[in-house]
CSV table of C-alpha atoms in Angstrom, one decimal:
chain,number,residue,atom,x,y,z
H,1,UNK,CA,-61.2,-77.6,30.1
H,2,UNK,CA,-61.2,-75.4,33.2
H,3,UNK,CA,-64.3,-73.5,32.2
H,4,UNK,CA,-66.2,-76.7,31.5
H,5,UNK,CA,-65.3,-78.1,34.9
H,6,UNK,CA,-66.7,-75.0,36.5
H,7,UNK,CA,-70.0,-75.4,34.6
H,8,UNK,CA,-70.1,-79.1,35.6
H,9,UNK,CA,-69.7,-78.4,39.3
H,10,UNK,CA,-71.7,-75.2,40.0
H,11,UNK,CA,-71.9,-75.7,43.7
H,12,UNK,CA,-68.2,-76.2,44.3
H,13,UNK,CA,-67.1,-73.0,42.5
H,14,UNK,CA,-67.3,-69.6,44.2
H,15,UNK,CA,-67.1,-68.2,40.6
H,16,UNK,CA,-70.6,-69.3,39.9
H,17,UNK,CA,-73.5,-67.0,40.8
H,18,UNK,CA,-77.1,-68.0,40.3
H,19,UNK,CA,-75.9,-71.0,38.2
H,20,UNK,CA,-74.0,-68.6,35.8
H,21,UNK,CA,-70.2,-68.7,35.5
H,22,UNK,CA,-68.5,-65.5,34.3
H,23,UNK,CA,-66.4,-65.4,31.2
H,24,UNK,CA,-62.7,-65.9,32.2
H,25,UNK,CA,-59.7,-63.8,31.3
H,26,UNK,CA,-56.1,-65.0,31.6
H,27,UNK,CA,-56.5,-64.5,35.3
H,28,UNK,CA,-58.8,-67.6,35.3
H,29,UNK,CA,-61.2,-66.0,37.8
H,30,UNK,CA,-58.5,-65.2,40.3
H,31,UNK,CA,-59.9,-61.8,41.1
H,32,UNK,CA,-63.2,-63.3,42.1
H,33,UNK,CA,-61.5,-65.9,44.3
H,34,UNK,CA,-59.7,-63.3,46.4
H,35,UNK,CA,-61.3,-63.1,49.9
H,36,UNK,CA,-61.2,-59.8,51.9
H,37,UNK,CA,-58.9,-61.7,54.3
H,38,UNK,CA,-56.3,-62.3,51.5
H,39,UNK,CA,-55.9,-58.5,51.0
H,40,UNK,CA,-53.2,-57.1,53.2
H,41,UNK,CA,-53.3,-53.7,54.9
H,42,UNK,CA,-51.2,-50.8,53.6
H,43,UNK,CA,-48.8,-51.2,56.5
H,44,UNK,CA,-48.3,-54.9,55.7
H,45,UNK,CA,-47.4,-54.0,52.1
H,46,UNK,CA,-45.1,-51.2,53.4
H,47,UNK,CA,-43.2,-53.8,55.5
H,48,UNK,CA,-42.9,-56.2,52.5
H,49,UNK,CA,-41.5,-53.5,50.1
H,50,UNK,CA,-37.9,-52.3,50.8
H,51,UNK,CA,-37.8,-48.8,52.3
H,52,UNK,CA,-35.7,-47.2,49.5
H,53,UNK,CA,-38.5,-47.9,47.0
H,54,UNK,CA,-40.5,-45.0,48.5
H,55,UNK,CA,-37.8,-42.4,48.0
H,56,UNK,CA,-37.8,-40.3,44.9
H,57,UNK,CA,-34.4,-39.0,43.5
H,58,UNK,CA,-34.7,-35.6,41.7
H,59,UNK,CA,-31.6,-36.4,39.7
H,60,UNK,CA,-32.8,-39.8,38.5
H,61,UNK,CA,-36.3,-38.4,37.7
H,62,UNK,CA,-34.7,-35.6,35.7
H,63,UNK,CA,-32.6,-38.2,33.9
H,64,UNK,CA,-35.7,-40.0,32.8
H,65,UNK,CA,-37.3,-36.7,31.8
H,66,UNK,CA,-34.2,-36.1,29.6
H,67,UNK,CA,-34.5,-39.7,28.1
H,68,UNK,CA,-38.2,-39.2,27.2
H,69,UNK,CA,-37.6,-35.6,25.9
H,70,UNK,CA,-34.7,-36.6,23.7
H,71,UNK,CA,-36.4,-39.6,22.3
H,72,UNK,CA,-39.6,-37.6,21.6
H,73,UNK,CA,-37.6,-34.7,19.9
H,74,UNK,CA,-35.6,-37.2,17.8
H,75,UNK,CA,-38.7,-39.0,16.4
H,76,UNK,CA,-40.7,-35.7,16.0
H,77,UNK,CA,-37.8,-34.2,14.0
H,78,UNK,CA,-38.3,-37.0,11.4
H,79,UNK,CA,-41.7,-35.4,10.6
H,80,UNK,CA,-39.9,-32.4,9.1
H,81,UNK,CA,-38.7,-34.8,6.3
H,82,UNK,CA,-42.1,-36.0,5.3
H,83,UNK,CA,-43.9,-34.0,2.6
H,84,UNK,CA,-47.3,-32.6,3.4
H,85,UNK,CA,-49.0,-34.4,0.5
H,86,UNK,CA,-51.8,-36.9,0.3
H,87,UNK,CA,-49.5,-39.5,-1.2
H,88,UNK,CA,-47.4,-39.4,2.0
H,89,UNK,CA,-50.4,-40.4,4.2
H,90,UNK,CA,-49.0,-43.8,5.1
H,91,UNK,CA,-45.8,-42.2,6.3
H,92,UNK,CA,-47.8,-39.7,8.4
H,93,UNK,CA,-49.7,-42.5,10.0
H,94,UNK,CA,-46.5,-44.3,10.9
H,95,UNK,CA,-45.0,-41.1,12.1
H,96,UNK,CA,-48.0,-40.5,14.4
H,97,UNK,CA,-47.9,-44.0,15.8
H,98,UNK,CA,-44.2,-43.9,16.6
H,99,UNK,CA,-44.1,-40.3,17.8
H,100,UNK,CA,-47.2,-40.7,19.9
H,101,UNK,CA,-45.9,-43.9,21.4
H,102,UNK,CA,-42.6,-42.3,22.4
H,103,UNK,CA,-44.2,-39.1,23.7
H,104,UNK,CA,-46.4,-41.1,26.0
H,105,UNK,CA,-43.3,-41.4,28.2
H,106,UNK,CA,-43.6,-37.6,28.9
H,107,UNK,CA,-47.3,-38.1,29.8
H,108,UNK,CA,-46.3,-40.8,32.3
H,109,UNK,CA,-43.7,-38.5,33.9
H,110,UNK,CA,-46.3,-35.7,34.2
H,111,UNK,CA,-48.5,-38.3,35.9
H,112,UNK,CA,-45.7,-39.1,38.3
H,113,UNK,CA,-45.4,-35.4,39.1
H,114,UNK,CA,-49.1,-35.2,39.9
H,115,UNK,CA,-48.6,-38.0,42.4
H,116,UNK,CA,-45.7,-36.4,44.1
H,117,UNK,CA,-43.4,-39.3,43.1
H,118,UNK,CA,-41.1,-37.2,40.9
H,119,UNK,CA,-39.2,-35.1,43.4
H,120,UNK,CA,-39.2,-33.8,47.0
H,121,UNK,CA,-38.9,-30.3,45.5
H,122,UNK,CA,-42.6,-29.6,45.1
H,123,UNK,CA,-42.1,-26.4,43.0
H,124,UNK,CA,-39.9,-28.2,40.5
H,125,UNK,CA,-42.2,-31.1,40.4
H,126,UNK,CA,-45.3,-29.1,39.7
H,127,UNK,CA,-43.5,-27.0,37.1
H,128,UNK,CA,-42.4,-30.1,35.2
H,129,UNK,CA,-45.9,-31.7,35.4
H,130,UNK,CA,-47.7,-28.4,34.5
H,131,UNK,CA,-45.5,-27.8,31.4
H,132,UNK,CA,-45.6,-31.4,30.2
H,133,UNK,CA,-49.3,-31.8,30.7
H,134,UNK,CA,-50.2,-28.4,29.2
H,135,UNK,CA,-48.1,-29.2,26.2
H,136,UNK,CA,-50.3,-32.4,25.7
H,137,UNK,CA,-53.5,-30.4,26.3
H,138,UNK,CA,-54.1,-31.9,29.8
H,139,UNK,CA,-55.2,-29.6,32.6
H,140,UNK,CA,-52.5,-30.5,35.1
H,141,UNK,CA,-54.1,-29.7,38.5
H,142,UNK,CA,-57.7,-30.6,37.5
H,143,UNK,CA,-56.5,-34.0,36.4
H,144,UNK,CA,-54.3,-34.4,39.5
H,145,UNK,CA,-57.4,-34.0,41.6
H,146,UNK,CA,-59.8,-36.3,39.6
H,147,UNK,CA,-57.0,-38.9,39.3
H,148,UNK,CA,-56.4,-38.8,43.1
H,149,UNK,CA,-60.1,-39.6,43.4
H,150,UNK,CA,-59.7,-42.5,41.0
H,151,UNK,CA,-56.9,-43.8,43.2
H,152,UNK,CA,-58.9,-43.5,46.4
H,153,UNK,CA,-62.0,-45.2,44.9
H,154,UNK,CA,-60.5,-47.8,42.5
H,155,UNK,CA,-63.2,-50.1,41.1
H,156,UNK,CA,-65.9,-48.6,43.4
H,157,UNK,CA,-69.2,-49.0,41.5
H,158,UNK,CA,-70.5,-45.6,42.4
H,159,UNK,CA,-67.6,-43.4,43.5
H,160,UNK,CA,-65.1,-44.7,41.0
H,161,UNK,CA,-63.7,-42.1,38.7
H,162,UNK,CA,-63.0,-43.7,35.3
H,163,UNK,CA,-64.3,-46.6,33.3
H,164,UNK,CA,-67.1,-47.1,35.8
H,165,UNK,CA,-69.5,-49.7,34.3
H,166,UNK,CA,-73.3,-49.3,34.3
H,167,UNK,CA,-75.3,-51.7,36.4
H,168,UNK,CA,-78.2,-53.8,35.1
H,169,UNK,CA,-81.3,-52.6,36.9
H,170,UNK,CA,-79.0,-50.1,38.7
H,171,UNK,CA,-80.3,-48.1,41.6
H,172,UNK,CA,-80.2,-44.3,41.4
H,173,UNK,CA,-77.9,-42.8,43.9
H,174,UNK,CA,-76.0,-46.1,44.5
H,175,UNK,CA,-74.9,-47.2,41.1
H,176,UNK,CA,-74.6,-45.9,37.5
H,177,UNK,CA,-77.9,-46.9,36.0
H,178,UNK,CA,-78.7,-48.1,32.4
H,179,UNK,CA,-76.8,-51.4,32.3
H,180,UNK,CA,-79.8,-53.1,30.7
H,181,UNK,CA,-79.6,-50.7,27.7
H,182,UNK,CA,-75.9,-51.3,27.3
H,183,UNK,CA,-76.6,-55.0,27.3
H,184,UNK,CA,-79.4,-54.7,24.7
H,185,UNK,CA,-77.2,-52.6,22.5
H,186,UNK,CA,-74.4,-55.2,22.7
H,187,UNK,CA,-76.9,-58.0,21.9
H,188,UNK,CA,-78.1,-56.1,18.8
H,189,UNK,CA,-74.5,-55.6,17.6
H,190,UNK,CA,-72.9,-59.0,18.4
H,191,UNK,CA,-69.5,-59.4,19.9
H,192,UNK,CA,-67.3,-58.3,17.0
H,193,UNK,CA,-69.2,-55.1,16.1
H,194,UNK,CA,-69.5,-54.3,19.8
H,195,UNK,CA,-65.8,-54.7,20.2
H,196,UNK,CA,-65.1,-52.4,17.3
H,197,UNK,CA,-67.6,-49.8,18.6
H,198,UNK,CA,-66.2,-49.9,22.1
H,199,UNK,CA,-62.5,-49.8,21.1
H,200,UNK,CA,-63.0,-47.0,18.6
H,201,UNK,CA,-65.1,-44.9,20.9
H,202,UNK,CA,-62.8,-45.4,23.9
H,203,UNK,CA,-59.5,-44.8,22.0
H,204,UNK,CA,-60.5,-41.8,20.0
H,205,UNK,CA,-63.3,-39.9,21.7
H,206,UNK,CA,-62.9,-41.3,25.3
H,207,UNK,CA,-60.3,-38.9,26.7
H,208,UNK,CA,-61.7,-35.6,25.4
H,209,UNK,CA,-65.2,-36.6,26.4
H,210,UNK,CA,-64.0,-37.5,29.9
H,211,UNK,CA,-62.2,-34.1,30.4
H,212,UNK,CA,-65.1,-32.1,29.0
H,213,UNK,CA,-68.2,-34.0,30.2
H,214,UNK,CA,-67.0,-36.6,32.8
H,215,UNK,CA,-67.9,-39.5,30.6
H,216,UNK,CA,-67.4,-43.0,32.3
H,217,UNK,CA,-66.8,-41.2,35.6
H,218,UNK,CA,-69.0,-42.5,38.5
H,219,UNK,CA,-72.4,-40.9,38.8
H,220,UNK,CA,-71.5,-39.4,42.1
H,221,UNK,CA,-69.5,-36.6,40.3
H,222,UNK,CA,-72.5,-35.3,38.4
H,223,UNK,CA,-74.8,-35.2,41.4
H,224,UNK,CA,-76.6,-32.0,42.0
H,225,UNK,CA,-77.0,-31.5,38.2
H,226,UNK,CA,-74.4,-30.5,35.7
H,227,UNK,CA,-71.5,-32.4,34.2
H,228,UNK,CA,-68.1,-32.8,35.8
H,229,UNK,CA,-65.8,-30.7,33.6
H,230,UNK,CA,-62.0,-30.3,34.1
H,231,UNK,CA,-61.8,-26.7,32.8
H,232,UNK,CA,-64.6,-24.9,34.5
H,233,UNK,CA,-65.2,-25.6,38.2
H,234,UNK,CA,-68.3,-23.5,38.9
H,235,UNK,CA,-72.1,-23.8,38.4
H,236,UNK,CA,-74.0,-24.5,36.2
H,237,UNK,CA,-71.5,-27.4,35.9
H,238,UNK,CA,-70.9,-29.9,38.7
H,239,UNK,CA,-68.7,-28.7,41.6
H,240,UNK,CA,-68.5,-32.0,43.5
H,241,UNK,CA,-65.0,-32.7,42.2
H,242,UNK,CA,-63.5,-29.3,43.1
H,243,UNK,CA,-63.9,-28.4,46.8
H,244,UNK,CA,-62.1,-25.5,48.4
H,245,UNK,CA,-58.9,-24.3,46.7
H,246,UNK,CA,-59.3,-26.8,43.8
H,247,UNK,CA,-61.5,-24.4,41.9
H,248,UNK,CA,-58.6,-21.9,41.5
H,249,UNK,CA,-56.2,-24.7,40.5
H,250,UNK,CA,-58.7,-25.8,37.8
H,251,UNK,CA,-58.5,-22.3,36.3
H,252,UNK,CA,-54.7,-22.3,36.5
H,253,UNK,CA,-54.8,-25.6,34.6
H,254,UNK,CA,-57.2,-24.2,32.0
H,255,UNK,CA,-54.8,-21.3,31.5
H,256,UNK,CA,-52.0,-23.7,30.7
H,257,UNK,CA,-54.1,-25.6,28.1
H,258,UNK,CA,-55.3,-22.3,26.6
H,259,UNK,CA,-51.7,-21.1,26.3
H,260,UNK,CA,-50.8,-24.2,24.4
H,261,UNK,CA,-53.8,-23.8,22.1
H,262,UNK,CA,-52.7,-20.2,21.5
H,263,UNK,CA,-49.2,-21.5,20.6
H,264,UNK,CA,-50.7,-24.1,18.2
H,265,UNK,CA,-52.9,-21.4,16.6
H,266,UNK,CA,-49.9,-19.2,16.1
H,267,UNK,CA,-48.0,-22.1,14.5
H,268,UNK,CA,-51.0,-22.9,12.3
H,269,UNK,CA,-51.2,-19.2,11.2
H,270,UNK,CA,-47.6,-19.4,10.1
H,271,UNK,CA,-47.2,-22.9,8.7
H,272,UNK,CA,-50.8,-23.9,8.0
H,273,UNK,CA,-53.3,-26.0,9.8
H,274,UNK,CA,-52.4,-29.2,7.9
H,275,UNK,CA,-48.8,-28.9,9.2
H,276,UNK,CA,-50.0,-28.7,12.8
H,277,UNK,CA,-52.4,-31.5,12.4
H,278,UNK,CA,-49.8,-33.8,10.8
H,279,UNK,CA,-46.9,-33.0,13.1
H,280,UNK,CA,-48.7,-32.5,16.4
H,281,UNK,CA,-52.3,-33.7,16.1
H,282,UNK,CA,-51.6,-37.2,14.8
H,283,UNK,CA,-49.2,-38.1,17.6
H,284,UNK,CA,-51.5,-36.5,20.2
H,285,UNK,CA,-54.3,-38.8,19.2
H,286,UNK,CA,-51.9,-41.7,19.7
H,287,UNK,CA,-50.9,-40.5,23.1
H,288,UNK,CA,-54.5,-40.3,24.1
H,289,UNK,CA,-55.2,-43.8,22.8
H,290,UNK,CA,-52.3,-45.2,24.9
H,291,UNK,CA,-53.6,-43.4,28.0
H,292,UNK,CA,-57.0,-45.0,27.5
H,293,UNK,CA,-55.5,-48.5,26.9
H,294,UNK,CA,-53.7,-48.2,30.2
H,295,UNK,CA,-56.5,-46.9,32.3
H,296,UNK,CA,-59.1,-49.3,30.8
H,297,UNK,CA,-57.1,-52.5,30.8
H,298,UNK,CA,-55.5,-51.8,34.2
H,299,UNK,CA,-58.9,-52.0,36.0
H,300,UNK,CA,-61.2,-53.9,33.7
H,301,UNK,CA,-61.6,-57.5,32.5
H,302,UNK,CA,-64.4,-60.1,32.1
H,303,UNK,CA,-63.7,-61.6,35.5
H,304,UNK,CA,-62.5,-58.5,37.5
H,305,UNK,CA,-65.3,-57.3,39.8
H,306,UNK,CA,-66.3,-53.8,40.9
H,307,UNK,CA,-67.3,-53.3,44.5
H,308,UNK,CA,-70.3,-51.7,46.2
H,309,UNK,CA,-70.0,-49.4,49.1
H,310,UNK,CA,-70.3,-52.2,51.7
H,311,UNK,CA,-67.7,-54.4,50.1
H,312,UNK,CA,-65.3,-51.6,49.2
H,313,UNK,CA,-62.0,-50.8,51.0
H,314,UNK,CA,-59.0,-48.8,49.6
H,315,UNK,CA,-56.8,-51.9,49.6
H,316,UNK,CA,-59.4,-54.2,48.1
H,317,UNK,CA,-59.8,-51.7,45.3
H,318,UNK,CA,-56.1,-51.3,44.8
H,319,UNK,CA,-55.6,-55.0,44.6
H,320,UNK,CA,-58.2,-55.2,41.8
H,321,UNK,CA,-55.6,-53.5,39.5
H,322,UNK,CA,-54.2,-55.9,36.9
H,323,UNK,CA,-50.6,-55.9,35.7
H,324,UNK,CA,-50.1,-56.8,32.1
H,325,UNK,CA,-47.2,-58.0,29.9
H,326,UNK,CA,-46.5,-54.9,27.7
H,327,UNK,CA,-43.7,-55.4,25.2
H,328,UNK,CA,-40.3,-54.5,26.6
H,329,UNK,CA,-39.7,-51.5,24.3
H,330,UNK,CA,-43.1,-50.0,25.1
H,331,UNK,CA,-42.5,-50.7,28.8
H,332,UNK,CA,-39.1,-48.9,28.7
H,333,UNK,CA,-40.6,-45.9,26.8
H,334,UNK,CA,-43.5,-45.7,29.2
H,335,UNK,CA,-41.5,-46.1,32.4
H,336,UNK,CA,-43.2,-49.4,33.2
H,337,UNK,CA,-46.6,-47.9,33.9
H,338,UNK,CA,-48.5,-51.0,32.7
H,339,UNK,CA,-46.4,-53.7,34.2
H,340,UNK,CA,-46.1,-52.2,37.7
H,341,UNK,CA,-49.6,-50.7,38.1
H,342,UNK,CA,-50.7,-52.7,41.1
H,343,UNK,CA,-47.8,-51.3,43.2
H,344,UNK,CA,-48.6,-47.9,41.9
H,345,UNK,CA,-52.2,-48.2,43.2
H,346,UNK,CA,-51.2,-49.5,46.6
H,347,UNK,CA,-48.8,-46.6,47.1
H,348,UNK,CA,-48.6,-44.0,44.3
H,349,UNK,CA,-45.5,-42.3,45.8
H,350,UNK,CA,-43.3,-45.2,44.7
H,351,UNK,CA,-41.2,-43.7,41.8
H,352,UNK,CA,-41.4,-45.6,38.6
H,353,UNK,CA,-37.7,-46.7,38.7
H,354,UNK,CA,-38.4,-48.5,42.0
H,355,UNK,CA,-41.8,-49.9,40.9
H,356,UNK,CA,-40.4,-53.2,39.5
H,357,UNK,CA,-38.6,-54.1,42.7
H,358,UNK,CA,-41.8,-53.1,44.7
H,359,UNK,CA,-44.0,-55.3,42.4
H,360,UNK,CA,-41.7,-58.3,42.8
H,361,UNK,CA,-41.9,-57.9,46.6
H,362,UNK,CA,-45.7,-57.6,46.5
H,363,UNK,CA,-46.3,-60.6,44.2
H,364,UNK,CA,-44.0,-62.8,46.2
H,365,UNK,CA,-45.4,-61.8,49.6
H,366,UNK,CA,-49.1,-61.6,48.6
H,367,UNK,CA,-49.5,-64.2,45.8
H,368,UNK,CA,-53.2,-64.7,46.4
H,369,UNK,CA,-54.1,-61.1,46.1
H,370,UNK,CA,-51.7,-59.9,43.4
H,371,UNK,CA,-53.2,-60.0,39.8
H,372,UNK,CA,-51.1,-60.4,36.7
H,373,UNK,CA,-52.8,-61.5,33.5
H,374,UNK,CA,-50.4,-63.1,31.0
H,375,UNK,CA,-52.7,-62.5,28.0
H,376,UNK,CA,-50.9,-60.4,25.3
H,377,UNK,CA,-52.2,-56.8,25.5
H,378,UNK,CA,-53.8,-56.6,22.1
H,379,UNK,CA,-55.8,-59.8,22.8
H,380,UNK,CA,-56.8,-58.5,26.2
H,381,UNK,CA,-57.9,-55.2,24.7
H,382,UNK,CA,-60.1,-57.0,22.2
H,383,UNK,CA,-61.6,-59.3,24.8
H,384,UNK,CA,-62.5,-56.3,27.1
H,385,UNK,CA,-63.9,-54.3,24.2
H,386,UNK,CA,-66.1,-57.1,23.0
H,387,UNK,CA,-67.3,-58.5,26.3
H,388,UNK,CA,-67.2,-55.8,29.1
H,389,UNK,CA,-70.7,-54.3,28.5
H,390,UNK,CA,-72.5,-54.0,31.8
H,391,UNK,CA,-72.3,-55.5,35.3
H,392,UNK,CA,-74.8,-57.3,37.4
H,393,UNK,CA,-74.9,-57.1,41.2
H,394,UNK,CA,-74.2,-60.2,43.3
H,395,UNK,CA,-75.3,-60.9,46.8
H,396,UNK,CA,-71.8,-60.4,48.2
H,397,UNK,CA,-71.6,-56.7,47.2
H,398,UNK,CA,-69.5,-57.4,44.1
H,399,UNK,CA,-70.5,-56.5,40.5
H,400,UNK,CA,-69.4,-58.8,37.6
H,401,UNK,CA,-69.6,-58.2,33.8
H,402,UNK,CA,-72.2,-60.2,32.0
H,403,UNK,CA,-72.7,-60.6,28.2
H,404,UNK,CA,-75.8,-61.2,26.1
H,405,UNK,CA,-73.9,-64.1,24.2
């Protein structure tokens, strides 16, 4: 009945723009009702969260690394028992789903290293992150840099750095253009087909296309021609993302991924390509799908806005992150990345084992600004895939998703 009430009283509701109410998620429009004055400063959050939450413990971090490594090795070993035959395909699919889901824990820990939340021993931290990410074909330092940009510009309509939507009648140099084409495409497809097209495209091709061509990155990073690429930091490709010493680090990252590819090639030469594809390739696709589910759902929903340059501030962007109710086992395997992501965006140096306590403090102290959507994750994913096509600009400097249906 809530949505109908909004429609009946367009003047009273700040959700309505030009007589149009947005679709609502499980947040019920809460992200659109947050005023800039409801958003605390970083110092205010720092005071609300207990001090010990900001201190990493190398021993604890290594303990979680051992947990994820042992769990991953244990499930990966079961693959050695599955015959490489077409008849075993259902088993291989199950193996990929389970192994990839468990191995995502290692990805999360490498991500923690990239943020400096793993250990105060920088060398150890970068060594762990570099090895883990290279093993998963992720360029460690390149992604550390582009991901830091994502944190500094969360939900910025132009300078954002992942899942940046295109704007209907977007203005070149201020927004990602082409929203009207996205909307027309969605209208042609209808919600269900559009949902399938978006989820399939995002979860399978999204990650490699992002690393290689900067897909879904904000337009700012392909300015001056060329695409933003995580492996080659020089012209003719875009250099915007790699100032100063970053170019060298990009090449170091590329060397790590190249070494892993060489190892996989050697393994393939010995055991056959099918063996590598089944034991390593399948789980890797699942790891990549998890990564996209997290990055997409943590910052996107039908009633979660993006911000233009005038409306944007670091804390406003961080508080547009959405925590979601991942199942407890997944949450444990993935070190609570999806249930404590708001705290992580406010201060990314909070280690994952303190993130729950930090989240509770933030939600209690800043209930108007903190966003948690109770919708089950699979339903939220389908809602976002079907309905988050393109955004339209509002007078208040915010951009809200609109649908052709």
